[in-house]
PDB file of C-alpha atoms in Angstrom:
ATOM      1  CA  UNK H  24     115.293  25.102  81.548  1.00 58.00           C
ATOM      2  CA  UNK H  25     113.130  28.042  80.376  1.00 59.00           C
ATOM      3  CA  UNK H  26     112.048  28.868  83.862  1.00 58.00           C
ATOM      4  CA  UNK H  27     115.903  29.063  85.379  1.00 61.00           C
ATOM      5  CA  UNK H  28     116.746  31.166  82.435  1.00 59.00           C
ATOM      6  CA  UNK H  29     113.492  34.026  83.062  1.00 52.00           C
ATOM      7  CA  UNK H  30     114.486  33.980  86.761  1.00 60.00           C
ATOM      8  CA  UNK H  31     117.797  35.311  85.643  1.00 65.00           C
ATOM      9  CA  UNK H  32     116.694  38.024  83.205  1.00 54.00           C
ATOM     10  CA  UNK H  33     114.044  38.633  85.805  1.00 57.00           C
ATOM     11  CA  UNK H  34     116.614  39.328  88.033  1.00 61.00           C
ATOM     12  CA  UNK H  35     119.276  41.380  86.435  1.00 64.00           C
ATOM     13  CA  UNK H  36     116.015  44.057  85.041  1.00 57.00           C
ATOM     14  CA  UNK H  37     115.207  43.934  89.015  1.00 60.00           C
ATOM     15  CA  UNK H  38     118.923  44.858  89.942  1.00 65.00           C
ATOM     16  CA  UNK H  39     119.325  47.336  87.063  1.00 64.00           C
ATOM     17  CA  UNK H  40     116.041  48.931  87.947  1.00 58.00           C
ATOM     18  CA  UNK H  41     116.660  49.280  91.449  1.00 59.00           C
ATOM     19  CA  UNK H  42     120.006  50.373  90.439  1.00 57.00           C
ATOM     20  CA  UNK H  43     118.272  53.142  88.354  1.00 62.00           C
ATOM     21  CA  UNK H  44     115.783  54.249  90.873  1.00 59.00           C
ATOM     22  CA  UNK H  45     119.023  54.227  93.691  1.00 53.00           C
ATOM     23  CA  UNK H  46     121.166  57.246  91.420  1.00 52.00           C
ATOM     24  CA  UNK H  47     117.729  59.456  90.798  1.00 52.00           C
ATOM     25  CA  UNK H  48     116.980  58.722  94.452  1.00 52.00           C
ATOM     26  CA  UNK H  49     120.559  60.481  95.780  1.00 48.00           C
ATOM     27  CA  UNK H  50     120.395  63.410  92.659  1.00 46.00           C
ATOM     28  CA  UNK H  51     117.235  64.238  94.036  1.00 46.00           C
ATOM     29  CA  UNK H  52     118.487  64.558  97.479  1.00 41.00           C
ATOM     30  CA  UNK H  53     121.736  66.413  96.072  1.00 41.00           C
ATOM     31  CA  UNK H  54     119.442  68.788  94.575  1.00 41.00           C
ATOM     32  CA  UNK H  55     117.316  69.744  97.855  1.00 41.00           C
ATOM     33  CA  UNK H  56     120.413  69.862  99.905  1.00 40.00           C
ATOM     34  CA  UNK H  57     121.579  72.642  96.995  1.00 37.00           C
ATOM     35  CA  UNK H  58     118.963  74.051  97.010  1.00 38.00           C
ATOM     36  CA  UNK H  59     118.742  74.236 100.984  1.00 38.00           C
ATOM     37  CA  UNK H  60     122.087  75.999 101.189  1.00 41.00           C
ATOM     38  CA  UNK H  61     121.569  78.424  97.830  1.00 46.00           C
ATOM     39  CA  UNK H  62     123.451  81.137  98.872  1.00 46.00           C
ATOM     40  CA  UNK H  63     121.009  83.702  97.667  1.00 59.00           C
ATOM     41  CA  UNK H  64     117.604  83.028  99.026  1.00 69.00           C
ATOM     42  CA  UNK H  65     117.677  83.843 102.567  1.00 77.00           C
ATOM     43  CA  UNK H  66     115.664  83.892 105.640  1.00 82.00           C
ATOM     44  CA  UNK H  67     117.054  87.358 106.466  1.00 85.00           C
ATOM     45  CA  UNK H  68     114.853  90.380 106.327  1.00 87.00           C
ATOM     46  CA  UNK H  69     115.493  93.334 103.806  1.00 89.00           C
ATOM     47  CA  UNK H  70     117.648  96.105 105.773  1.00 92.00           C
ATOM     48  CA  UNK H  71     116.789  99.915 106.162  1.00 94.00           C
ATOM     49  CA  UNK H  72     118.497 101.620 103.172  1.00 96.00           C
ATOM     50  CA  UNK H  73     121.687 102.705 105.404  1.00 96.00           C
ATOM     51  CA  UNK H  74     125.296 104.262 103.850  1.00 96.00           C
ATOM     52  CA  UNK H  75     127.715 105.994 105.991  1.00 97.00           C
ATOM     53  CA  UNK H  76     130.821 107.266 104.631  1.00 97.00           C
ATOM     54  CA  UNK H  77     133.939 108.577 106.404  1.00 96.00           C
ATOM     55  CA  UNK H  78     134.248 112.674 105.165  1.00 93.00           C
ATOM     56  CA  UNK H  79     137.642 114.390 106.842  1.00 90.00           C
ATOM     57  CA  UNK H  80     137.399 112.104 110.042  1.00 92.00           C
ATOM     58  CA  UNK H  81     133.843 112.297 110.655  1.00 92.00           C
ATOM     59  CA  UNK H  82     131.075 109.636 109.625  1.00 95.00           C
ATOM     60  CA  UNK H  83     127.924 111.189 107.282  1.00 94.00           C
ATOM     61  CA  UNK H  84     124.945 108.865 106.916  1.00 94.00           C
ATOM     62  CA  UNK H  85     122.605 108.533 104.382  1.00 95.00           C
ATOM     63  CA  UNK H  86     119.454 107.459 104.486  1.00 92.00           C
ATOM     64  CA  UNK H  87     115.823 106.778 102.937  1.00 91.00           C
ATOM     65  CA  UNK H  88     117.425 107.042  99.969  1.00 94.00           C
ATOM     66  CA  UNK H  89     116.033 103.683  97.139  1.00 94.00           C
ATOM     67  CA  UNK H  90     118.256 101.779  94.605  1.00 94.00           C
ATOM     68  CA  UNK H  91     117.182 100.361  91.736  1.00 91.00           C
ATOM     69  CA  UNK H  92     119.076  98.119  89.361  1.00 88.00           C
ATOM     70  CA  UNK H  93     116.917  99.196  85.801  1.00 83.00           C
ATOM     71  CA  UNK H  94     116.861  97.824  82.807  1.00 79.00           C
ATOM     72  CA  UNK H  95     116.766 100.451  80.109  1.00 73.00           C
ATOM     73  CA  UNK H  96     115.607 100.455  76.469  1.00 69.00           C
ATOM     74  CA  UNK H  97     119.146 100.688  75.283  1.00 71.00           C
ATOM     75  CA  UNK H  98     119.417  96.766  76.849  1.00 75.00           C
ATOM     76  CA  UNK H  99     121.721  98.468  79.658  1.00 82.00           C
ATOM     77  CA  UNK H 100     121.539  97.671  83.060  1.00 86.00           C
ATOM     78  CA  UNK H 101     121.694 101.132  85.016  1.00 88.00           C
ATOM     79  CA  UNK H 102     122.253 101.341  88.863  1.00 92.00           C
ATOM     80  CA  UNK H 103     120.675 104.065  90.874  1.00 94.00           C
ATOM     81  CA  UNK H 104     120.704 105.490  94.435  1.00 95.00           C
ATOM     82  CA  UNK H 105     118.518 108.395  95.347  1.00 95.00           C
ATOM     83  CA  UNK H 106     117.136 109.904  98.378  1.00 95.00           C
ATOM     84  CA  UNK H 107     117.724 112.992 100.265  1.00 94.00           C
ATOM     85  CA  UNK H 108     121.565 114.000  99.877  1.00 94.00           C
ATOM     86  CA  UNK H 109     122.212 111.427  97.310  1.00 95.00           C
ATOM     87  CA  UNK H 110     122.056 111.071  94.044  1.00 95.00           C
ATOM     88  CA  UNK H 111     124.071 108.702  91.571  1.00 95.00           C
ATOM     89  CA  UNK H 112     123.243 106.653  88.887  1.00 93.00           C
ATOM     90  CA  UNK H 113     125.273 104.999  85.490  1.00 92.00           C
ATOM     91  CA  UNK H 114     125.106 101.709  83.790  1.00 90.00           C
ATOM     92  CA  UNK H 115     127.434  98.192  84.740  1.00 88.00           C
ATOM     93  CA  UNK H 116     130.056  97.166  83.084  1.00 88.00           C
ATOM     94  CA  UNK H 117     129.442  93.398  83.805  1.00 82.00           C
ATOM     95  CA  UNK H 118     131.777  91.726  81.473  1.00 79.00           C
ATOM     96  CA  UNK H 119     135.222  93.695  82.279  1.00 80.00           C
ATOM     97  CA  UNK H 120     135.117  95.027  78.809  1.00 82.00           C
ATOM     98  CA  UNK H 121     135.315  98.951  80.146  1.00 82.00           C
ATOM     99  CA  UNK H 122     132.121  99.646  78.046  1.00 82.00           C
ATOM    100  CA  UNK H 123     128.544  99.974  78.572  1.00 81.00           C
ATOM    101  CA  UNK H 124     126.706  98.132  75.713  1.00 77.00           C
ATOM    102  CA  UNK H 125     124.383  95.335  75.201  1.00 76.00           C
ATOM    103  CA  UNK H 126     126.740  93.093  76.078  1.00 77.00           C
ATOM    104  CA  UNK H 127     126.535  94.229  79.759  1.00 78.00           C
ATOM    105  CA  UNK H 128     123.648  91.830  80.967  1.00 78.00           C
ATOM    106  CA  UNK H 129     122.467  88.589  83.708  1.00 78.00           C
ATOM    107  CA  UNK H 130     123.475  85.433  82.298  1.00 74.00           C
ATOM    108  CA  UNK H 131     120.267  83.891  83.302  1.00 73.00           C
ATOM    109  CA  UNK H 132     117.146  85.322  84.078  1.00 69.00           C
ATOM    110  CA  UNK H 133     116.473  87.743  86.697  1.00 68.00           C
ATOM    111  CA  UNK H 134     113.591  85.695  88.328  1.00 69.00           C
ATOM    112  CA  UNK H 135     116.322  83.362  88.769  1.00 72.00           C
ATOM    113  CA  UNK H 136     118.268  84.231  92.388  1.00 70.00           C
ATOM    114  CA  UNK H 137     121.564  82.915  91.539  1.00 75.00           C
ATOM    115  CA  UNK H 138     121.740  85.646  88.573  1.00 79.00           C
ATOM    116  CA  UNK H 139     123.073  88.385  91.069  1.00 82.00           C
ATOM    117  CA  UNK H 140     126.020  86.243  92.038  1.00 83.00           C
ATOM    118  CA  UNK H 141     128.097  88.547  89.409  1.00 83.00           C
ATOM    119  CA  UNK H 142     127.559  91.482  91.172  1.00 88.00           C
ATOM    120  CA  UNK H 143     128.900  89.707  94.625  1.00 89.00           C
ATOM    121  CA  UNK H 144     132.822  91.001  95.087  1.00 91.00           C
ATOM    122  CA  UNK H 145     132.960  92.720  92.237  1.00 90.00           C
ATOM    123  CA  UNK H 146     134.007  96.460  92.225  1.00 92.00           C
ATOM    124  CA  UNK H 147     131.861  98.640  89.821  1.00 92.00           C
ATOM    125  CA  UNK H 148     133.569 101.725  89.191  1.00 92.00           C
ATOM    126  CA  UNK H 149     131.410 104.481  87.613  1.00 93.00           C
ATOM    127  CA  UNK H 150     132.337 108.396  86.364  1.00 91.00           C
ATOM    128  CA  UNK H 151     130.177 111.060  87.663  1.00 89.00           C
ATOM    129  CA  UNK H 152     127.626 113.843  86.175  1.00 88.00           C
ATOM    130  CA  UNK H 153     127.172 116.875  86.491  1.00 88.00           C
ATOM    131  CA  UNK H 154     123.586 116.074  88.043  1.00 92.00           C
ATOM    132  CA  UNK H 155     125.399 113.801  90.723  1.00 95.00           C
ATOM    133  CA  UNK H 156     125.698 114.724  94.084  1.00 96.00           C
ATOM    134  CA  UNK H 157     126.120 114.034  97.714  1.00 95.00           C
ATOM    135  CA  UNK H 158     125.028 117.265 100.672  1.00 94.00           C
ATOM    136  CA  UNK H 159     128.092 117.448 103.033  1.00 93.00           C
ATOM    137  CA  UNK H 160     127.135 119.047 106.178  1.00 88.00           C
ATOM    138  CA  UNK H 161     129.832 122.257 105.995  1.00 86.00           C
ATOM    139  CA  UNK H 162     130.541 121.769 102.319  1.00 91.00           C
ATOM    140  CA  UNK H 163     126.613 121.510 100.853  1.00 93.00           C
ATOM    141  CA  UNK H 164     125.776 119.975  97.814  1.00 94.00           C
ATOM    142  CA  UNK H 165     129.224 118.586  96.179  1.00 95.00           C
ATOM    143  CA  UNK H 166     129.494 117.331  92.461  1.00 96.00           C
ATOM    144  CA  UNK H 167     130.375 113.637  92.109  1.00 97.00           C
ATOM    145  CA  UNK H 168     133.479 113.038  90.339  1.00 97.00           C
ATOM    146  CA  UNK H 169     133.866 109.313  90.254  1.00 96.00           C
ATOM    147  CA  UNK H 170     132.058 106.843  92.421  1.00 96.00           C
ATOM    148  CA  UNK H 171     132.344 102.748  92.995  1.00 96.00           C
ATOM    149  CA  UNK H 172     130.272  99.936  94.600  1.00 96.00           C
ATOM    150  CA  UNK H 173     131.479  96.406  95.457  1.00 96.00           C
ATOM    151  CA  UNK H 174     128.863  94.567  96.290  1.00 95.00           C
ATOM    152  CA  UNK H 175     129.781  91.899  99.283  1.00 94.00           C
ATOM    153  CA  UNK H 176     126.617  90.338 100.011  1.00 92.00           C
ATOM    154  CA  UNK H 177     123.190  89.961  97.948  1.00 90.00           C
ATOM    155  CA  UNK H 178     120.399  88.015  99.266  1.00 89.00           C
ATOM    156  CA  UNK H 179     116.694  87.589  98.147  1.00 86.00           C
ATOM    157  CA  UNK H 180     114.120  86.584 100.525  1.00 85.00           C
ATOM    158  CA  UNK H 181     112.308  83.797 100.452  1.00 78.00           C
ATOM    159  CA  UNK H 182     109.116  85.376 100.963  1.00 69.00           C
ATOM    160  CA  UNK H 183     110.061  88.809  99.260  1.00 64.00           C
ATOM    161  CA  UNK H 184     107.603  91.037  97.074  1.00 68.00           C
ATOM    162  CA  UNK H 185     110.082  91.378  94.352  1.00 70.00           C
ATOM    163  CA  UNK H 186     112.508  93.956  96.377  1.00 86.00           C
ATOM    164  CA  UNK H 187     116.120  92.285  97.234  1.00 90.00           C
ATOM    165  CA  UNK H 188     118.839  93.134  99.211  1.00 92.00           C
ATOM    166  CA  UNK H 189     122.307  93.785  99.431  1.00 93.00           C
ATOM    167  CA  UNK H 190     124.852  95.475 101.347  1.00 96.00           C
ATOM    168  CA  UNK H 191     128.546  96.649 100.272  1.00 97.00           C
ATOM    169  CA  UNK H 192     131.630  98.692 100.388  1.00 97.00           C
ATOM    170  CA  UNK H 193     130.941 102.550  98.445  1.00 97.00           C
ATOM    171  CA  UNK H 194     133.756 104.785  97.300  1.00 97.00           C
ATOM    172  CA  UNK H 195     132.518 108.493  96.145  1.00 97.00           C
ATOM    173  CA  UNK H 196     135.138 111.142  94.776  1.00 97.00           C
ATOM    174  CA  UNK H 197     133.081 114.753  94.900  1.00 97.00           C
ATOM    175  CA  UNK H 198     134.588 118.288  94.245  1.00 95.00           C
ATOM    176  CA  UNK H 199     134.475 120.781  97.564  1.00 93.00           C
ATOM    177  CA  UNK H 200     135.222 124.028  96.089  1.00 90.00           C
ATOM    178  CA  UNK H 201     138.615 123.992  94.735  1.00 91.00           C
ATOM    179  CA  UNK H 202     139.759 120.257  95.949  1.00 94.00           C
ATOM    180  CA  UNK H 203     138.670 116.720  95.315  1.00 95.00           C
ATOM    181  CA  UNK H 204     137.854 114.738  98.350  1.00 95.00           C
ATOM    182  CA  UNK H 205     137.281 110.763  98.394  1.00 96.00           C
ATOM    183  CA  UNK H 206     134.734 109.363 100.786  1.00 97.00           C
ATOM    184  CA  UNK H 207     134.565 105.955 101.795  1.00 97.00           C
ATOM    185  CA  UNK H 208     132.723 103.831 103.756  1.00 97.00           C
ATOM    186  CA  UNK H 209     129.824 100.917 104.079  1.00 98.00           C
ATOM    187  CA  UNK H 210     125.678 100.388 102.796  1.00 97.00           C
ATOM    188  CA  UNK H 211     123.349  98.113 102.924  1.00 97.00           C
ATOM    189  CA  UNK H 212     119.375  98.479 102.209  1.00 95.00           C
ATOM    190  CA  UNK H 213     116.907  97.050  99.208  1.00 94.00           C
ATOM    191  CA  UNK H 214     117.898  97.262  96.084  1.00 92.00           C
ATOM    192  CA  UNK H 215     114.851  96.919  93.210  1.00 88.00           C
ATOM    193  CA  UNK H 216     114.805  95.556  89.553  1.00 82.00           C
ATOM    194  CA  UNK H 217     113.073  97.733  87.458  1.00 79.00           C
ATOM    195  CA  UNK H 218     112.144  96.894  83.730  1.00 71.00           C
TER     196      UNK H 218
END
């Protein structure tokens, strides 16, 4: 009678047991298969730093030029391009709040690659300084006004030393003499956290 009975328990602990190792069996799969299609760590290779914008009909390119997305002592998260012909820079406004605070941070950490997905399709819009400016062949060096980014595509190598990369849509409003004249157009290069 005993034996009948420990044959039973015996096997209902087997079936739950198997049961057990069958569900961490398929989440471990789940998670490889995530983390085979992560969006952000890529094969791809880290573009030349390349914008072009459209200026009266006629495309001027930029290039050379580094980005950075720093992290400043004020806890703000500043965005920079600079290079020959170009120079911008100002801090995100990541939470839609329309200031620049504390507040304006990665949800998780930045060693973490799905962090930049809130920059992906976002539009950043930024005012200019009087130290901003973009060299227009016929027009020289011209003030920035206003300038956005909207970021389409961010990627970080697998195999990367620490620079990502990313590649977008750029808007830049600069003063040529009297008149204000928006450029727009495409870029795509590294882009570098500094702390």
């Amino acid at each position: 009678r005993i034996l009948p009975m420990l044959k039973t328990v015996a096997g209902k602990v087997g079936s739950i047991f198997l049961g057990i190792l069958v569900l961490a069996g398929i989440s471990m799969v789940k998670g490889w298969f995530r983390h085979g299609s992560d969006p952000v760590l890529s094969d791809r290779p880290i573009p030349a730093a390349s914008m072009t914008l459209d200026f009266e009909g006629r495309p001027v390119t930029f290039s050379k030029w580094e980005c950075w997305l720093s992290h400043d002592d004020d806890d703000l998260v500043r965005l920079s391009f600079e290079g020959p012909g170009l120079s911008v820079e100002d801090a995100l406004d990541f939470n839609g709040d329309g200031k620049r605070n504390s507040k304006d941070h990665f949800e998780k950490d930045i060693d973490d690659p799905s962090s930049c997905d809130i920059l992906k399709g976002r539009m950043f819009s930024f005012r200019g300084d009087k130290e901003h400016f973009l060299e227009l062949e016929g027009a020289g060096k011209c003030r920035v006004l206003r300038w956005s980014v909207t970021p389409g595509d961010y990627w970080r190598p697998k195999l990367g030393n620490g620079t990502d990369a990313w590649s977008g849509d750029i808007e830049v409003t600069v003063k040529v003499g009297e008149a204000e004249k928006t450029l727009r157009g495409r870029f795509e290069g590294p882009v570098t956290h500094v702390w």
